[in-house]
PDB file of C-alpha atoms in Angstrom:
ATOM      1  CA  MET A   1      24.387  46.290  13.286  1.00 55.00           C
ATOM      2  CA  SER A   2      21.022  47.537  11.985  1.00 62.00           C
ATOM      3  CA  LEU A   3      18.644  45.925   9.279  1.00 62.00           C
ATOM      4  CA  SER A   4      18.630  47.649   6.043  1.00 74.00           C
ATOM      5  CA  HIS A   5      14.904  46.616   5.371  1.00 74.00           C
ATOM      6  CA  VAL A   6      13.705  48.381   8.505  1.00 76.00           C
ATOM      7  CA  ASP A   7      13.403  52.115   9.200  1.00 78.00           C
ATOM      8  CA  GLU A   8      13.958  54.154  12.475  1.00 79.00           C
ATOM      9  CA  SER A   9      10.419  53.245  13.554  1.00 80.00           C
ATOM     10  CA  GLY A  10      10.663  49.604  12.868  1.00 80.00           C
ATOM     11  CA  ARG A  11       8.644  49.519   9.795  1.00 85.00           C
ATOM     12  CA  ALA A  12       9.363  47.429   6.876  1.00 82.00           C
ATOM     13  CA  ARG A  13      10.856  49.270   3.952  1.00 81.00           C
ATOM     14  CA  MET A  14      12.519  48.488   0.450  1.00 83.00           C
ATOM     15  CA  VAL A  15      16.151  49.625   0.576  1.00 84.00           C
ATOM     16  CA  ASP A  16      16.861  52.692  -1.629  1.00 81.00           C
ATOM     17  CA  VAL A  17      19.823  51.517  -3.814  1.00 88.00           C
ATOM     18  CA  GLY A  18      19.454  54.695  -6.202  1.00 83.00           C
ATOM     19  CA  GLU A  19      22.711  56.195  -5.060  1.00 83.00           C
ATOM     20  CA  LYS A  20      24.721  53.051  -5.286  1.00 87.00           C
ATOM     21  CA  PRO A  21      27.097  52.698  -8.254  1.00 87.00           C
ATOM     22  CA  VAL A  22      26.020  50.196 -11.160  1.00 91.00           C
ATOM     23  CA  SER A  23      28.506  47.171 -11.108  1.00 92.00           C
ATOM     24  CA  ARG A  24      28.888  43.634 -12.032  1.00 96.00           C
ATOM     25  CA  ARG A  25      27.267  41.282  -9.218  1.00 96.00           C
ATOM     26  CA  THR A  26      27.440  37.511  -9.178  1.00 98.00           C
ATOM     27  CA  ALA A  27      26.422  35.037  -6.604  1.00 98.00           C
ATOM     28  CA  LEU A  28      26.546  31.220  -6.399  1.00 98.00           C
ATOM     29  CA  ALA A  29      24.176  29.150  -4.119  1.00 98.00           C
ATOM     30  CA  GLU A  30      23.710  25.446  -3.510  1.00 98.00           C
ATOM     31  CA  GLY A  31      21.533  23.043  -1.745  1.00 98.00           C
ATOM     32  CA  PHE A  32      20.565  19.373  -1.927  1.00 98.00           C
ATOM     33  CA  VAL A  33      17.881  16.951  -1.743  1.00 98.00           C
ATOM     34  CA  ARG A  34      18.680  13.874   0.100  1.00 98.00           C
ATOM     35  CA  MET A  35      16.559  10.659  -0.689  1.00 98.00           C
ATOM     36  CA  SER A  36      16.240   6.943  -0.336  1.00 98.00           C
ATOM     37  CA  ALA A  37      18.337   4.797  -2.375  1.00 97.00           C
ATOM     38  CA  GLU A  38      15.306   3.632  -4.263  1.00 96.00           C
ATOM     39  CA  ALA A  39      14.483   7.178  -5.275  1.00 96.00           C
ATOM     40  CA  PHE A  40      18.219   7.918  -6.048  1.00 97.00           C
ATOM     41  CA  ALA A  41      18.241   4.813  -8.464  1.00 96.00           C
ATOM     42  CA  LEU A  42      15.484   6.140 -10.429  1.00 95.00           C
ATOM     43  CA  VAL A  43      16.981   9.517 -10.721  1.00 96.00           C
ATOM     44  CA  ARG A  44      20.400   8.260 -11.742  1.00 94.00           C
ATOM     45  CA  GLU A  45      18.788   5.862 -14.304  1.00 92.00           C
ATOM     46  CA  SER A  46      16.343   8.573 -15.578  1.00 90.00           C
ATOM     47  CA  ALA A  47      13.461   6.074 -14.729  1.00 89.00           C
ATOM     48  CA  ILE A  48      10.812   8.455 -13.353  1.00 87.00           C
ATOM     49  CA  ALA A  49       7.715   8.346 -15.169  1.00 84.00           C
ATOM     50  CA  LYS A  50       7.309  12.121 -15.243  1.00 83.00           C
ATOM     51  CA  GLY A  51      10.455  12.662 -17.201  1.00 86.00           C
ATOM     52  CA  ASP A  52      13.989  13.725 -16.691  1.00 94.00           C
ATOM     53  CA  VAL A  53      13.696  15.252 -13.201  1.00 96.00           C
ATOM     54  CA  LEU A  54      17.192  16.761 -13.375  1.00 97.00           C
ATOM     55  CA  ARG A  55      16.518  18.712 -16.225  1.00 97.00           C
ATOM     56  CA  ILE A  56      13.030  19.844 -15.444  1.00 97.00           C
ATOM     57  CA  ALA A  57      14.309  21.017 -11.915  1.00 98.00           C
ATOM     58  CA  GLU A  58      16.976  23.022 -13.687  1.00 98.00           C
ATOM     59  CA  VAL A  59      14.334  24.739 -15.777  1.00 98.00           C
ATOM     60  CA  ALA A  60      12.023  25.135 -12.783  1.00 98.00           C
ATOM     61  CA  GLY A  61      14.873  26.770 -10.910  1.00 98.00           C
ATOM     62  CA  THR A  62      15.740  29.090 -13.518  1.00 98.00           C
ATOM     63  CA  MET A  63      12.226  30.198 -13.855  1.00 98.00           C
ATOM     64  CA  GLY A  64      11.798  30.654 -10.254  1.00 98.00           C
ATOM     65  CA  GLY A  65      14.980  32.652  -9.830  1.00 98.00           C
ATOM     66  CA  LYS A  66      13.780  35.063 -12.443  1.00 97.00           C
ATOM     67  CA  GLN A  67      10.561  35.738 -10.278  1.00 97.00           C
ATOM     68  CA  THR A  68      12.511  36.423  -7.192  1.00 97.00           C
ATOM     69  CA  GLY A  69      11.429  40.026  -6.994  1.00 95.00           C
ATOM     70  CA  GLY A  70       7.742  39.019  -7.046  1.00 95.00           C
ATOM     71  CA  LEU A  71       8.105  36.254  -4.495  1.00 95.00           C
ATOM     72  CA  ILE A  72      10.254  37.909  -1.594  1.00 93.00           C
ATOM     73  CA  PRO A  73       8.747  41.106  -0.017  1.00 90.00           C
ATOM     74  CA  LEU A  74      11.003  44.202  -0.386  1.00 90.00           C
ATOM     75  CA  CYS A  75      13.284  42.408  -2.862  1.00 92.00           C
ATOM     76  CA  HIS A  76      14.261  44.614  -5.872  1.00 92.00           C
ATOM     77  CA  GLN A  77      13.310  43.360  -9.639  1.00 93.00           C
ATOM     78  CA  LEU A  78      16.606  42.764 -11.258  1.00 92.00           C
ATOM     79  CA  PRO A  79      17.269  42.454 -14.832  1.00 94.00           C
ATOM     80  CA  LEU A  80      19.517  39.267 -14.752  1.00 97.00           C
ATOM     81  CA  ASP A  81      22.444  38.973 -17.154  1.00 97.00           C
ATOM     82  CA  VAL A  82      22.437  35.127 -16.546  1.00 98.00           C
ATOM     83  CA  LEU A  83      21.075  32.568 -14.303  1.00 98.00           C
ATOM     84  CA  VAL A  84      22.242  28.986 -14.670  1.00 98.00           C
ATOM     85  CA  VAL A  85      21.032  26.107 -12.372  1.00 98.00           C
ATOM     86  CA  GLU A  86      22.643  22.778 -12.511  1.00 98.00           C
ATOM     87  CA  CYS A  87      21.337  19.587 -10.745  1.00 98.00           C
ATOM     88  CA  GLU A  88      23.560  16.565 -10.454  1.00 98.00           C
ATOM     89  CA  ALA A  89      23.017  13.191  -9.036  1.00 97.00           C
ATOM     90  CA  ASP A  90      25.354  12.542  -5.986  1.00 98.00           C
ATOM     91  CA  ALA A  91      25.703   9.111  -4.818  1.00 97.00           C
ATOM     92  CA  GLU A  92      27.240  10.060  -1.556  1.00 97.00           C
ATOM     93  CA  LEU A  93      24.043  11.598  -0.252  1.00 96.00           C
ATOM     94  CA  PRO A  94      22.242   9.984  -1.823  1.00 98.00           C
ATOM     95  CA  GLY A  95      20.489  12.455  -3.572  1.00 98.00           C
ATOM     96  CA  VAL A  96      20.644  15.569  -5.922  1.00 98.00           C
ATOM     97  CA  ARG A  97      23.055  18.371  -5.392  1.00 98.00           C
ATOM     98  CA  VAL A  98      21.699  21.747  -6.908  1.00 98.00           C
ATOM     99  CA  GLN A  99      23.842  24.793  -7.666  1.00 98.00           C
ATOM    100  CA  ALA A 100      22.925  28.001  -9.208  1.00 98.00           C
ATOM    101  CA  GLY A 101      24.726  31.106 -10.404  1.00 98.00           C
ATOM    102  CA  ALA A 102      23.315  34.566 -11.070  1.00 98.00           C
ATOM    103  CA  VAL A 103      24.831  37.477 -12.661  1.00 98.00           C
ATOM    104  CA  ALA A 104      23.396  41.060 -12.977  1.00 97.00           C
ATOM    105  CA  THR A 105      24.766  44.516 -13.688  1.00 96.00           C
ATOM    106  CA  GLY A 106      23.090  46.769 -11.307  1.00 93.00           C
ATOM    107  CA  ARG A 107      22.799  48.460  -8.062  1.00 93.00           C
ATOM    108  CA  THR A 108      22.298  45.339  -5.716  1.00 91.00           C
ATOM    109  CA  GLY A 109      23.238  41.877  -5.451  1.00 91.00           C
ATOM    110  CA  VAL A 110      21.876  38.523  -6.776  1.00 96.00           C
ATOM    111  CA  GLU A 111      22.079  36.398  -3.939  1.00 97.00           C
ATOM    112  CA  MET A 112      18.411  36.204  -3.444  1.00 97.00           C
ATOM    113  CA  GLU A 113      18.009  35.073  -7.079  1.00 98.00           C
ATOM    114  CA  ALA A 114      20.384  32.369  -6.746  1.00 98.00           C
ATOM    115  CA  LEU A 115      19.087  31.124  -3.543  1.00 98.00           C
ATOM    116  CA  THR A 116      15.585  31.142  -5.029  1.00 98.00           C
ATOM    117  CA  ALA A 117      16.543  29.397  -8.033  1.00 98.00           C
ATOM    118  CA  VAL A 118      18.132  26.534  -5.810  1.00 98.00           C
ATOM    119  CA  SER A 119      15.125  26.468  -3.558  1.00 98.00           C
ATOM    120  CA  VAL A 120      12.604  26.015  -6.537  1.00 98.00           C
ATOM    121  CA  ALA A 121      14.778  23.458  -8.129  1.00 98.00           C
ATOM    122  CA  CYS A 122      14.845  21.425  -4.847  1.00 98.00           C
ATOM    123  CA  LEU A 123      11.086  21.929  -4.346  1.00 98.00           C
ATOM    124  CA  THR A 124      10.498  20.675  -7.984  1.00 98.00           C
ATOM    125  CA  LEU A 125      12.703  17.524  -7.340  1.00 97.00           C
ATOM    126  CA  SER A 126      10.791  16.929  -4.162  1.00 97.00           C
ATOM    127  CA  ASP A 127       7.612  17.247  -5.972  1.00 96.00           C
ATOM    128  CA  MET A 128       8.530  14.957  -8.894  1.00 95.00           C
ATOM    129  CA  LEU A 129       9.822  12.128  -6.581  1.00 96.00           C
ATOM    130  CA  LYS A 130       7.394  12.277  -3.790  1.00 96.00           C
ATOM    131  CA  ALA A 131       5.462   9.271  -4.962  1.00 94.00           C
ATOM    132  CA  VAL A 132       8.700   7.107  -4.548  1.00 95.00           C
ATOM    133  CA  ASP A 133      10.024   8.809  -1.330  1.00 97.00           C
ATOM    134  CA  ARG A 134       7.872  10.919   0.983  1.00 97.00           C
ATOM    135  CA  GLY A 135      10.772  11.209   3.450  1.00 97.00           C
ATOM    136  CA  MET A 136      13.208  13.300   1.188  1.00 97.00           C
ATOM    137  CA  THR A 137      14.729  16.364   2.844  1.00 98.00           C
ATOM    138  CA  ILE A 138      15.907  19.564   1.354  1.00 98.00           C
ATOM    139  CA  GLU A 139      18.878  20.747   3.141  1.00 98.00           C
ATOM    140  CA  ALA A 140      21.784  23.240   3.320  1.00 97.00           C
ATOM    141  CA  ILE A 141      20.519  25.847   0.943  1.00 98.00           C
ATOM    142  CA  SER A 142      23.129  28.719   1.201  1.00 98.00           C
ATOM    143  CA  VAL A 143      25.054  31.276  -0.652  1.00 98.00           C
ATOM    144  CA  THR A 144      28.566  29.885  -1.240  1.00 98.00           C
ATOM    145  CA  GLU A 145      30.096  32.826  -3.176  1.00 97.00           C
ATOM    146  CA  LYS A 146      29.325  36.423  -3.927  1.00 97.00           C
ATOM    147  CA  HIS A 147      31.222  39.044  -5.781  1.00 96.00           C
ATOM    148  CA  GLY A 148      30.671  42.747  -6.659  1.00 93.00           C
ATOM    149  CA  GLY A 149      29.074  45.782  -4.738  1.00 87.00           C
ATOM    150  CA  ALA A 150      30.188  47.859  -1.748  1.00 83.00           C
ATOM    151  CA  SER A 151      30.421  44.952   0.562  1.00 84.00           C
ATOM    152  CA  GLY A 152      32.935  43.120  -1.599  1.00 86.00           C
ATOM    153  CA  ASP A 153      33.568  39.326  -2.126  1.00 93.00           C
ATOM    154  CA  TYR A 154      32.476  36.544   0.084  1.00 95.00           C
ATOM    155  CA  LEU A 155      33.385  33.049  -0.041  1.00 96.00           C
ATOM    156  CA  ARG A 156      31.758  30.685   2.548  1.00 94.00           C
ATOM    157  CA  GLY A 157      34.134  29.073   4.833  1.00 84.00           C
ATOM    158  CA  ASP A 158      33.374  25.399   3.968  1.00 67.00           C
ATOM    159  CA  ALA A 159      32.583  26.089   0.134  1.00 54.00           C
TER     160      ALA A 159
END
């Protein structure tokens, strides 16, 4: 299998998607921030002095996902039809589960936009909660589902 972002001589290149058909592309991604019981209680009770960290992380994730083409080298700038980020407190972690769904009508997929949105939301949560818990971890950021395009549908096995 060859890498699409590398030419015959090994140089990095942007993939030419000009000949690909336009189609509706969707992607879902998820990740989570695992934290101490103390930090989790503050999140669940909306008791962080900086504000509603879950809603702020959702907005940050959306903003980040919209900037994917400017952040990831060789990634195409995509006009997104929609990008939704949801952060939910999860007592089993304990922590916050972050999910993002991206949709675009175009010639290339939106997996990177969904992954970037989750990553930025997780980083925002970490930033807002670091005064309470310096040992938080950001974990398991991955694409869970993808639809559209020549490579077809993808569902992660454990999703």
